[in-house]
Amino acid sequence: MSQSEETTAQNPFLTNHDRRAIHLAGSIQPHGVLLALNSQLEILQVSNNTQQYFGKATQDLLGQSLDSLFDARQTATIKQCWEKNIGSVSSYKVAIITNHQEQFFDCIVHRTADVLIVELEATASNSEISFFSFHGLVSDAIAQMQNTANLVEFLDLVVTELRKITEFDRVMAYQFDGQGAGAVVAEAKQEDLPPYLGLHYPETDIPIESRELYTRCKLRFIPDFNAQAVNLVPINHPITHQPLDLTLSVLRGVDTCCVEFHQNMGVRALLVISLMQEGKLWGLISCHHHTPKYLAYEVRKICEFLGQIVSSELAHKVSHSEWDYEVKLKALQSELLASISQADNFIDALIKPEIRLLDVVSAAGAAVCLDNEITLVGVTPNLEQVQSLIEWADTQVRENLFYTDSLAKLYPDGIVFKDTASGLLLLRISQVRRYYILWFRPEVMQTVNWAGNPNESIHLDVDGNVTLGPRKSFAKWQETVQLTSLPWKKSELDSAIALRNAIVGIVLSKADELAKINLELERSNRELSSFAYAASHDLKEPLRGIYNYSTVLIEDYAHVLDAEGIEYIETVVTLSVRMEALINALLRLAQLGKAQLRAKATDINELINQVIDIFYASRQYSQVLDIRIPRPLPTISCDAVLVNEVFSNLVGNALKYNDKAEQWVEIGYLDAAQQQTGENSAPVFYVRDNGIGIPEHHRETIFRLFKRLHSQEKFGGGVGAGLAIVKKIIELHNGQIWLESNVGLGSTFYFTL
Ligand code: ADP
């Protein structure tokens, strides 16, 4: 990896002070001369290579005025630079008489707080690059850049154009992530070189200090890593004794670690251009060459200028690509919501197609949990692991949206499934029920493309000392990114929240709908019972008339009718009696529909005694009544009048549908222990007989109104409403009724209240 020009942070033996001091190198690269001047333009410090460039000894220049090198016009120009802002850089062509010859230089001048730094790079000609050749170099590139459709295409074009201009072997665009790590996102290179495109690099490769330098100084050029550095004389400012701030120096010396880093990779020359977005370092363009390569200052300026154009276009392209991504998420979201709102099966709507649920937040796996039902999608931990994770979330997570890119650090059990779920995004749909959507992302080490082998660059020197090369930082990164997934982006979190809001909205509106339907149902139920009540009530009167007139016919007009006529009228009487019974039953049921329970503590023993007394009173049963009550019955809260009706009906049926010579009825109850349920279970009452029994397929239908299993003549007739009324009363008590029966042997009706 070449992006790191300053790699001091890779070397753990350097102190923090050293790490901060990379801009205070105290030396320059040998392809030029550096002079530090005071406001009188007296030379305070100079690089120790003036003999080579000017034919003058360094010591002879110290303390001298700039006049001793430059002519008056040139000196006057330089003097003006004192008036400029700190940090602003100016460049001129100058001619200096060296060894009686005129030599041209590119003269690059900038101010620090207390000195003027003048840097001189030898150049062959005195002429500035013409506007036309400059225009020729950049105008095409700029025009094409503006036409690219997306960020990737744009950066591809940038590196290609820059490679054309610089003629370096490899030109790469490198993008930082939020944490300072980054990846090669575009590359133009000589064909036979191995590709670096897609490789990721740790934050430590380009530590914060270097990133700050790149933020301030937008172009860095090192024509030859093997070149011998040239010290400044004296090394510190002669009055302040402070080292010279070389942040903006074009000749700034190269950190030894950086030299080794690039030498290891076979890189001899390097050009780095900063890419800025909204004042922050977005990335770098890094150019490598495998032999020494000098680029004229003008060409470097063109590259820097292009860098600025790229930076300004970048904001637009980046926001465009982020926007594209957001649009994609939004489209997925609304598609998902449309399916959820239309579907009957919520889970199906969420997970079909599976990829949509994953893409909506760019996850590799997901789990949808509705109470105990968990559905897994994509690459996830196993079901048991997800269950435990949800149990953990149940107690530990209060927020509706929870996310981490390092689950194992919060949930140590998660370490076993770090490969699939180092990242977790959890959406709590309900505060009361266990409704969750979980999304998972794998550990980043599983997903990114590694840049090289960490051991490759650890060397032993002749003394057996370990030298740390560039890839040492890689190992360090491995430590820092362990158990970590790619971070969740804001747009992805927004997408999850929008999904939650929509789901809650849909669920709520469905609940509203249900409540409305319930209300409507209640209203129509009420209307129906009123109608049934009114109808049956009103029917009784004409029926009475039919009955009365028919009896009068039989009693007073029997003599005018023949036997057949009398038989017909007798049938009318029987039928109207039966019809009255039916209407009464209907009326009773309608009344029950409107009934309010009058519940109070009722001793069921007493209640049963009243029921039995009525049966004794009726002549029909007095002889044969064998009613057994094996143990005293409990006292419970119920509507005594209605429960009396329940027992009367059940006991009546038990006696009625019995063909045995010795009939018996048993009334009892099962307590909680006998039911083998919880301690608080209500008693289950039963009425048992040794009667005819009820075939299996009729055990539901007998509770329907007017449903009878026998003809009128058999078992003393009946209207078939008794059990419907019983069921209604039990339901009014929020109870249930069911039965067991053996045909020919008897039946047991059970109920709760
Ligand atoms: P009804 O007794 O007026 O016919 P019910 O609603 O009370 O109406 O009973 C419906 C039917 O269920 C009866 O016609 C009878 O066939 C059957 N049935 C009810 N109780 C018993 C029982 N204890 N043993 C056998 N059959 C029964």
PDB file of N, CA and C in Angstrom, residues 21 23-28 34-37 44-46 112 114-118 232 234-237 240-247 249 252:
ATOM      1  N   ALA A  21       5.345  14.887  15.011  1.00  0.00           N
ATOM      2  CA  ALA A  21       6.342  15.807  14.461  1.00  0.00           C
ATOM      3  C   ALA A  21       6.662  15.573  12.997  1.00  0.00           C
ATOM      4  N   HIS A  23       5.735  16.852  10.367  1.00  0.00           N
ATOM      5  CA  HIS A  23       5.895  18.059   9.545  1.00  0.00           C
ATOM      6  C   HIS A  23       7.141  18.852   9.968  1.00  0.00           C
ATOM      7  N   LEU A  24       7.807  18.406  11.038  1.00  0.00           N
ATOM      8  CA  LEU A  24       9.009  19.102  11.505  1.00  0.00           C
ATOM      9  C   LEU A  24      10.231  18.249  11.167  1.00  0.00           C
ATOM     10  N   ALA A  25      10.329  17.860   9.905  1.00  0.00           N
ATOM     11  CA  ALA A  25      11.312  16.849   9.520  1.00  0.00           C
ATOM     12  C   ALA A  25      12.768  17.273   9.760  1.00  0.00           C
ATOM     13  N   GLY A  26      13.036  18.583   9.665  1.00  0.00           N
ATOM     14  CA  GLY A  26      14.424  19.046   9.850  1.00  0.00           C
ATOM     15  C   GLY A  26      15.319  18.747   8.661  1.00  0.00           C
ATOM     16  N   SER A  27      14.757  18.200   7.617  1.00  0.00           N
ATOM     17  CA  SER A  27      15.548  17.890   6.422  1.00  0.00           C
ATOM     18  C   SER A  27      14.645  18.011   5.200  1.00  0.00           C
ATOM     19  N   ILE A  28      15.265  18.095   4.038  1.00  0.00           N
ATOM     20  CA  ILE A  28      14.474  18.159   2.803  1.00  0.00           C
ATOM     21  C   ILE A  28      14.965  17.082   1.837  1.00  0.00           C
ATOM     22  N   LEU A  34      16.348  24.788   0.108  1.00  0.00           N
ATOM     23  CA  LEU A  34      15.386  25.503   0.932  1.00  0.00           C
ATOM     24  C   LEU A  34      16.088  26.599   1.714  1.00  0.00           C
ATOM     25  N   LEU A  35      15.464  27.789   1.694  1.00  0.00           N
ATOM     26  CA  LEU A  35      15.988  28.923   2.474  1.00  0.00           C
ATOM     27  C   LEU A  35      14.874  29.394   3.399  1.00  0.00           C
ATOM     28  N   ALA A  36      15.217  29.650   4.670  1.00  0.00           N
ATOM     29  CA  ALA A  36      14.242  30.262   5.580  1.00  0.00           C
ATOM     30  C   ALA A  36      14.724  31.674   5.865  1.00  0.00           C
ATOM     31  N   LEU A  37      13.844  32.676   5.576  1.00  0.00           N
ATOM     32  CA  LEU A  37      14.249  34.078   5.688  1.00  0.00           C
ATOM     33  C   LEU A  37      13.441  34.787   6.756  1.00  0.00           C
ATOM     34  N   LEU A  44      18.128  32.698   7.488  1.00  0.00           N
ATOM     35  CA  LEU A  44      18.258  32.177   8.856  1.00  0.00           C
ATOM     36  C   LEU A  44      18.680  30.708   8.839  1.00  0.00           C
ATOM     37  N   GLN A  45      18.070  29.950   7.921  1.00  0.00           N
ATOM     38  CA  GLN A  45      18.371  28.517   7.793  1.00  0.00           C
ATOM     39  C   GLN A  45      18.470  28.206   6.310  1.00  0.00           C
ATOM     40  N   VAL A  46      19.272  27.216   5.995  1.00  0.00           N
ATOM     41  CA  VAL A  46      19.411  26.855   4.600  1.00  0.00           C
ATOM     42  C   VAL A  46      19.708  25.362   4.512  1.00  0.00           C
ATOM     43  N   THR A 112       5.355  31.199   6.990  1.00  0.00           N
ATOM     44  CA  THR A 112       4.830  30.605   8.227  1.00  0.00           C
ATOM     45  C   THR A 112       4.677  31.780   9.174  1.00  0.00           C
ATOM     46  N   ASP A 114       6.649  32.937  11.469  1.00  0.00           N
ATOM     47  CA  ASP A 114       7.803  33.808  11.699  1.00  0.00           C
ATOM     48  C   ASP A 114       8.868  33.785  10.606  1.00  0.00           C
ATOM     49  N   VAL A 115       8.730  32.941   9.608  1.00  0.00           N
ATOM     50  CA  VAL A 115       9.726  32.943   8.525  1.00  0.00           C
ATOM     51  C   VAL A 115       9.061  32.854   7.161  1.00  0.00           C
ATOM     52  N   LEU A 116       9.846  33.239   6.183  1.00  0.00           N
ATOM     53  CA  LEU A 116       9.429  33.055   4.797  1.00  0.00           C
ATOM     54  C   LEU A 116      10.235  31.870   4.272  1.00  0.00           C
ATOM     55  N   ILE A 117       9.564  30.860   3.752  1.00  0.00           N
ATOM     56  CA  ILE A 117      10.285  29.693   3.250  1.00  0.00           C
ATOM     57  C   ILE A 117      10.367  29.800   1.729  1.00  0.00           C
ATOM     58  N   VAL A 118      11.563  29.803   1.222  1.00  0.00           N
ATOM     59  CA  VAL A 118      11.785  29.904  -0.218  1.00  0.00           C
ATOM     60  C   VAL A 118      12.402  28.583  -0.665  1.00  0.00           C
ATOM     61  N   LEU A 232      18.830  20.701   7.300  1.00  0.00           N
ATOM     62  CA  LEU A 232      18.825  22.156   7.359  1.00  0.00           C
ATOM     63  C   LEU A 232      19.973  22.602   8.264  1.00  0.00           C
ATOM     64  N   PRO A 234      21.183  26.122  10.409  1.00  0.00           N
ATOM     65  CA  PRO A 234      21.169  25.177  11.516  1.00  0.00           C
ATOM     66  C   PRO A 234      19.844  24.402  11.521  1.00  0.00           C
ATOM     67  N   ILE A 235      19.771  23.360  12.304  1.00  0.00           N
ATOM     68  CA  ILE A 235      18.587  22.494  12.246  1.00  0.00           C
ATOM     69  C   ILE A 235      17.348  23.226  12.789  1.00  0.00           C
ATOM     70  N   ASN A 236      17.549  24.122  13.783  1.00  0.00           N
ATOM     71  CA  ASN A 236      16.434  24.895  14.345  1.00  0.00           C
ATOM     72  C   ASN A 236      16.611  26.382  14.050  1.00  0.00           C
ATOM     73  N   HIS A 237      15.533  27.112  14.218  1.00  0.00           N
ATOM     74  CA  HIS A 237      15.553  28.566  14.043  1.00  0.00           C
ATOM     75  C   HIS A 237      16.606  29.149  14.993  1.00  0.00           C
ATOM     76  N   THR A 240      14.555  31.484  17.799  1.00  0.00           N
ATOM     77  CA  THR A 240      13.506  30.815  18.600  1.00  0.00           C
ATOM     78  C   THR A 240      13.898  29.397  18.993  1.00  0.00           C
ATOM     79  N   HIS A 241      14.886  28.862  18.302  1.00  0.00           N
ATOM     80  CA  HIS A 241      15.338  27.473  18.524  1.00  0.00           C
ATOM     81  C   HIS A 241      14.231  26.451  18.283  1.00  0.00           C
ATOM     82  N   GLN A 242      13.236  26.851  17.538  1.00  0.00           N
ATOM     83  CA  GLN A 242      12.159  25.922  17.178  1.00  0.00           C
ATOM     84  C   GLN A 242      12.467  25.258  15.834  1.00  0.00           C
ATOM     85  N   PRO A 243      12.046  23.992  15.671  1.00  0.00           N
ATOM     86  CA  PRO A 243      12.223  23.382  14.350  1.00  0.00           C
ATOM     87  C   PRO A 243      11.333  24.094  13.321  1.00  0.00           C
ATOM     88  N   LEU A 244      11.734  24.046  12.087  1.00  0.00           N
ATOM     89  CA  LEU A 244      11.007  24.727  11.016  1.00  0.00           C
ATOM     90  C   LEU A 244       9.737  23.936  10.670  1.00  0.00           C
ATOM     91  N   ASP A 245       8.615  24.647  10.557  1.00  0.00           N
ATOM     92  CA  ASP A 245       7.366  23.974  10.196  1.00  0.00           C
ATOM     93  C   ASP A 245       7.336  23.777   8.683  1.00  0.00           C
ATOM     94  N   LEU A 246       7.485  22.523   8.257  1.00  0.00           N
ATOM     95  CA  LEU A 246       7.584  22.230   6.815  1.00  0.00           C
ATOM     96  C   LEU A 246       6.265  21.720   6.223  1.00  0.00           C
ATOM     97  N   THR A 247       5.181  22.000   6.938  1.00  0.00           N
ATOM     98  CA  THR A 247       3.886  21.476   6.478  1.00  0.00           C
ATOM     99  C   THR A 247       3.650  21.749   4.992  1.00  0.00           C
ATOM    100  N   SER A 249       5.890  22.806   2.790  1.00  0.00           N
ATOM    101  CA  SER A 249       7.114  22.766   1.991  1.00  0.00           C
ATOM    102  C   SER A 249       7.007  21.709   0.895  1.00  0.00           C
ATOM    103  N   ARG A 252       9.795  19.001   1.652  1.00  0.00           N
ATOM    104  CA  ARG A 252       9.836  18.369   2.984  1.00  0.00           C
ATOM    105  C   ARG A 252      10.429  16.955   2.935  1.00  0.00           C
TER     106      ARG A 252
END
